[in-house]
Coordinates of C-alpha atoms in Angstrom, one line a residue:
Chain A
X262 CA 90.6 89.5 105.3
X263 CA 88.6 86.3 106.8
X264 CA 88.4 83.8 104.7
X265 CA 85.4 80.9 105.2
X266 CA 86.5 77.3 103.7
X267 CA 84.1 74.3 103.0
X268 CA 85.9 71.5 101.7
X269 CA 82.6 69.3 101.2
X270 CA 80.8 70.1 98.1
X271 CA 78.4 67.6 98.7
X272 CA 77.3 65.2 101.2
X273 CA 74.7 62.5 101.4
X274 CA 73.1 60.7 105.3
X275 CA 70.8 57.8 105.4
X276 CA 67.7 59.4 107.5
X277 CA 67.4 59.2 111.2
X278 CA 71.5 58.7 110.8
X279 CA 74.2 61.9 111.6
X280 CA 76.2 63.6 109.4
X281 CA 78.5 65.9 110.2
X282 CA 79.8 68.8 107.8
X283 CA 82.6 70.6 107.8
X284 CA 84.4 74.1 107.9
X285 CA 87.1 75.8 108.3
X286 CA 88.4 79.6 108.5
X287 CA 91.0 82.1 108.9
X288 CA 91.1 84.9 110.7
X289 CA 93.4 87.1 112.8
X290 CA 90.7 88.0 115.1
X291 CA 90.2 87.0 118.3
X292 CA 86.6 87.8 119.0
X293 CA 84.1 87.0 116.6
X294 CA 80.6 84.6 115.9
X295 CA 80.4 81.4 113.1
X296 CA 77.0 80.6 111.5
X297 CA 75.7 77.6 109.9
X298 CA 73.0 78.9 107.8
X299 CA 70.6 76.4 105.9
X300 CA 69.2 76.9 102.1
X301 CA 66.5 75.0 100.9
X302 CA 65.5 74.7 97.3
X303 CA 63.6 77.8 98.2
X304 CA 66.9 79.1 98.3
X305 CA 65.3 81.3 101.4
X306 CA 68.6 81.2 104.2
X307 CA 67.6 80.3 107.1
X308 CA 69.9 80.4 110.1
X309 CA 70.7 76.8 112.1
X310 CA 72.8 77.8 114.7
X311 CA 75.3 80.0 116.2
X312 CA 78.9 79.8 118.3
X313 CA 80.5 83.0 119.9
X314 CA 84.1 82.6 119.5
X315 CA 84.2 83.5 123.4
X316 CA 82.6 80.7 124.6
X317 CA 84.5 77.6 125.0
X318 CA 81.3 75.4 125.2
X319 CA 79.6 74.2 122.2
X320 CA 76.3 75.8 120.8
X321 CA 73.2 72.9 120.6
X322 CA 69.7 73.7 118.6
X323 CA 67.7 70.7 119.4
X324 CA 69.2 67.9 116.6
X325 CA 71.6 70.1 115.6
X326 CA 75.6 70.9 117.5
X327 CA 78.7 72.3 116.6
X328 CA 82.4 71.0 117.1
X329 CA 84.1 74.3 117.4
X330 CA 87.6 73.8 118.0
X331 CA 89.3 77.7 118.3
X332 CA 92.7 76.7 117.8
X333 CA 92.5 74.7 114.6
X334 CA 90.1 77.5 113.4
X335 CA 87.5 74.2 113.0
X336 CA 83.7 75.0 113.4
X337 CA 82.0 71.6 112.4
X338 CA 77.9 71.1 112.0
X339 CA 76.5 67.7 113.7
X340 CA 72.6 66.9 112.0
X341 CA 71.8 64.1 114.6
X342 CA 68.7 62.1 113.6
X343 CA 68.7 63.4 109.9
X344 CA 65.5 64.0 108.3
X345 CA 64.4 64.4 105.0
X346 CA 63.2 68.1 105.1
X347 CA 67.3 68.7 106.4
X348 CA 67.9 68.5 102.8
X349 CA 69.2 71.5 102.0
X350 CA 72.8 73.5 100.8
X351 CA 74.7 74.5 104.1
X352 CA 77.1 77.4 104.1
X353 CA 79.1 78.0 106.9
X354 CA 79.7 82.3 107.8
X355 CA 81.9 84.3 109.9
X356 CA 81.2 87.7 111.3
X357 CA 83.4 89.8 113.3
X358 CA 82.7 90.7 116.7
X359 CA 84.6 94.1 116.6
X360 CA 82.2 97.2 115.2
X361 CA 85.5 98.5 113.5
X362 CA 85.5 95.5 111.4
X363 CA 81.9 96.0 110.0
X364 CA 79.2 93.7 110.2
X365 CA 79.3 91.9 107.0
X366 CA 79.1 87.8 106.8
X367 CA 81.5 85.9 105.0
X368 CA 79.8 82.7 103.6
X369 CA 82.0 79.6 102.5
X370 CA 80.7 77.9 99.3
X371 CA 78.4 75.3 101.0
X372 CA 77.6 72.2 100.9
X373 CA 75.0 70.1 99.5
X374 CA 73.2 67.9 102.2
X375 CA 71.3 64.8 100.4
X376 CA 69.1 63.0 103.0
X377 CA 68.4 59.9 101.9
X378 CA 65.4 57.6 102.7
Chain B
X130 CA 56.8 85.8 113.4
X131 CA 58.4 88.8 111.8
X132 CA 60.1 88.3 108.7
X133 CA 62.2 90.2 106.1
X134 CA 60.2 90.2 102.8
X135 CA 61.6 91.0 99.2
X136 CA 59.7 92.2 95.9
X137 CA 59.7 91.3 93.2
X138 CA 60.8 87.4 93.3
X139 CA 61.7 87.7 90.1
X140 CA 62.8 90.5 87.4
X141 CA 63.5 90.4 84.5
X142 CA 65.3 92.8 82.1
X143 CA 67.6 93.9 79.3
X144 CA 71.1 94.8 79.7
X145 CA 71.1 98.6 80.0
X146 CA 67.9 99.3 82.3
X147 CA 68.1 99.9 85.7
X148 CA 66.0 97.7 88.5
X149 CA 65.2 98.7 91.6
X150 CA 65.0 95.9 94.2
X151 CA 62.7 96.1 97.2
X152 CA 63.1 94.7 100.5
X153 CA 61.0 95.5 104.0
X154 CA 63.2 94.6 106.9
X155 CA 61.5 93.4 110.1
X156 CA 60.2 96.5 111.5
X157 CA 62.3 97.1 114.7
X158 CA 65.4 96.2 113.1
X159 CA 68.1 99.1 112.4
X160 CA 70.6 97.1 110.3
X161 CA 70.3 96.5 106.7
X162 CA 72.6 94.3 103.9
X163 CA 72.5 92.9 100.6
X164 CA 74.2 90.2 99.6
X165 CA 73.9 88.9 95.9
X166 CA 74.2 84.9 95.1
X167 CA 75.3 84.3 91.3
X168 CA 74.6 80.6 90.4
X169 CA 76.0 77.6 92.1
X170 CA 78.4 80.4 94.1
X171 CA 78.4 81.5 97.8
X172 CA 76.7 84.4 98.4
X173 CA 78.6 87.5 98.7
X174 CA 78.5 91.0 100.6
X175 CA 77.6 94.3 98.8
X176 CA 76.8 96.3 101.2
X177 CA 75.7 97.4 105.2
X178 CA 73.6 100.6 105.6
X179 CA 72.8 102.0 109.4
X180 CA 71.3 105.2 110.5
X181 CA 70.6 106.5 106.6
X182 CA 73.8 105.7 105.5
X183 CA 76.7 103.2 103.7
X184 CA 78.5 101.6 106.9
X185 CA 80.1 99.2 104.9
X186 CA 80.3 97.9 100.7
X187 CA 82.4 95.4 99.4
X188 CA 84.1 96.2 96.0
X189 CA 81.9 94.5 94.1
X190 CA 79.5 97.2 94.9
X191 CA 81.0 100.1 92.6
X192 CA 79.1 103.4 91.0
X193 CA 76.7 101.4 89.1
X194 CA 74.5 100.6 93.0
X195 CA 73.0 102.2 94.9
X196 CA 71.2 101.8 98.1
X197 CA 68.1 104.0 100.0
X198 CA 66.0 104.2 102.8
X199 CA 63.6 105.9 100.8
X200 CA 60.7 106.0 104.0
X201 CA 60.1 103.8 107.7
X202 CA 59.8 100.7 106.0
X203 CA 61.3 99.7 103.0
X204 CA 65.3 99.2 102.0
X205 CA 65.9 99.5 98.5
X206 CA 68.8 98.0 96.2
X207 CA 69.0 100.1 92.6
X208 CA 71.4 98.9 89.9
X209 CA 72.3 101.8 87.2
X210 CA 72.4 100.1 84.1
X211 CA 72.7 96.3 84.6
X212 CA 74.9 94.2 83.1
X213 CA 74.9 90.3 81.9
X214 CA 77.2 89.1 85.1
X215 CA 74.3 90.8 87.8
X216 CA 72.1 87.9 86.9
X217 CA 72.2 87.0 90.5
X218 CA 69.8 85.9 93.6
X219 CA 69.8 89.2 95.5
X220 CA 69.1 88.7 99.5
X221 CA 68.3 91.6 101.9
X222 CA 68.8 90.9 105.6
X223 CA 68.1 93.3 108.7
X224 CA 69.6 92.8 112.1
X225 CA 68.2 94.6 115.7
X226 CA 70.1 94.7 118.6
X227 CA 71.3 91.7 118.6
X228 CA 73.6 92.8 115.4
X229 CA 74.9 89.2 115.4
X230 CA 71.9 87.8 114.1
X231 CA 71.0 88.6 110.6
X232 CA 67.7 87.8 109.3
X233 CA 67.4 87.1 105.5
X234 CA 64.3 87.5 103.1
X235 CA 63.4 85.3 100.8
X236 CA 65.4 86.5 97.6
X237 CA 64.9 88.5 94.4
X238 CA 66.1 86.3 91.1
X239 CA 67.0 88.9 88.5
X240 CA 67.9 87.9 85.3
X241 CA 69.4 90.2 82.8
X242 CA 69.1 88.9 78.9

């Protein structure tokens, strides 16, 4: 079974600075996607960006990039410019890329980004 | 924009009764999940329904849920006889062709007393 690790309960950024958060996971899959999802206090999830496992280039949403690094089974969020409405919890997911495997995501427990002004 | 939505946003109830939550995925979607959320945890699987039936539940969903499609439009979550430890945020989420992207609503907060 995949596991999804995030190491960072919390975490705090100065606004307009970066913050990165991190993530880990195991799997013994060779194909699959990675999801940083964002939850507000709405607690509405909302999804940030995505990274196929295929591609060997990083996935970039505007002020926000991953560091996905296959090998280490690394997959890293970059808020660039941090604002204050990034505050949020940030969970990190995994979903397998093979139909036999189901569709279900696999959330890590998050972390809570403080944006402070 | 299309969205997932969820009724109620909050229930209610006594241990014992059985709740019925509601969810209308976006319309062209064919994919549909819950996922539950108990407090200050990561949210977990339950369950994956395609083409009118279970593709996929996790053990956490035993005899006690049940899922239905019951007409075009709405995706519903029913829990038997609910117990304290379902207090829980419950999320529904569809997904279209592009299966990889799963599209969450807003959340149903039940609270059993």
């Amino acid at each position: 079974a995949q596991t999804v690790t995030q190491s960072q309960p919390e975490m705090s950024v100065q606004e307009a600075e970066t913050v990165t958060l991190s993530c880990t996971y195991d799997t013994s899959e060779s194909d699959y996607y990675l999801f940083w999802y964002k939850q507000p206090p709405s607690r509405q999830m909302i999804l940030v960006i995505r990274q196929e496992a295929y591609k060997q280039q990083n996935a970039t949403e505007n002020r926000f990039s991953v560091n996905f690094q296959k090998a280490a089974k690394s997959f890293s969020l970059k808020i660039s410019d941090s604002q204050l409405g990034d505050a949020a919890m940030y969970f990190c997911a995994y979903r397998s890329a093979w139909e036999t495997s189901g569709s279900r995501l696999t959330f890590g427990e998050g972390t809570q980004l403080t944006v402070n002004p | 924009e299309p969205e997932v939505t969820q009724t109620p946003s909050h229930q209610v109830t006594q241990m014992g009764q059985e709740v019925i939550l509601r969810c209308v995925p976006i319309s062209n979607h064919l994919y549909f999940y819950w996922y539950r959320q108990i407090l200050g945890q990561k949210v977990e699987f339950l369950v994956s329904f395609y083409n009118n039936e279970i593709s996929e539940k996790s053990e956490i969903f035993d005899d006690q849920f049940s899922v239905e499609r019951p007409d075009g439009s709405n995706f519903t979550l029913k829990i038997r006889s609910t117990k304290l430890e379902d207090s829980a945020m419950y999320f529904c989420a569809s997904a279209g062709s592009r299966l990889y992207e799963q599209f969450f609503g807003p959340g149903t907060r039940l609270t059993v007393l």
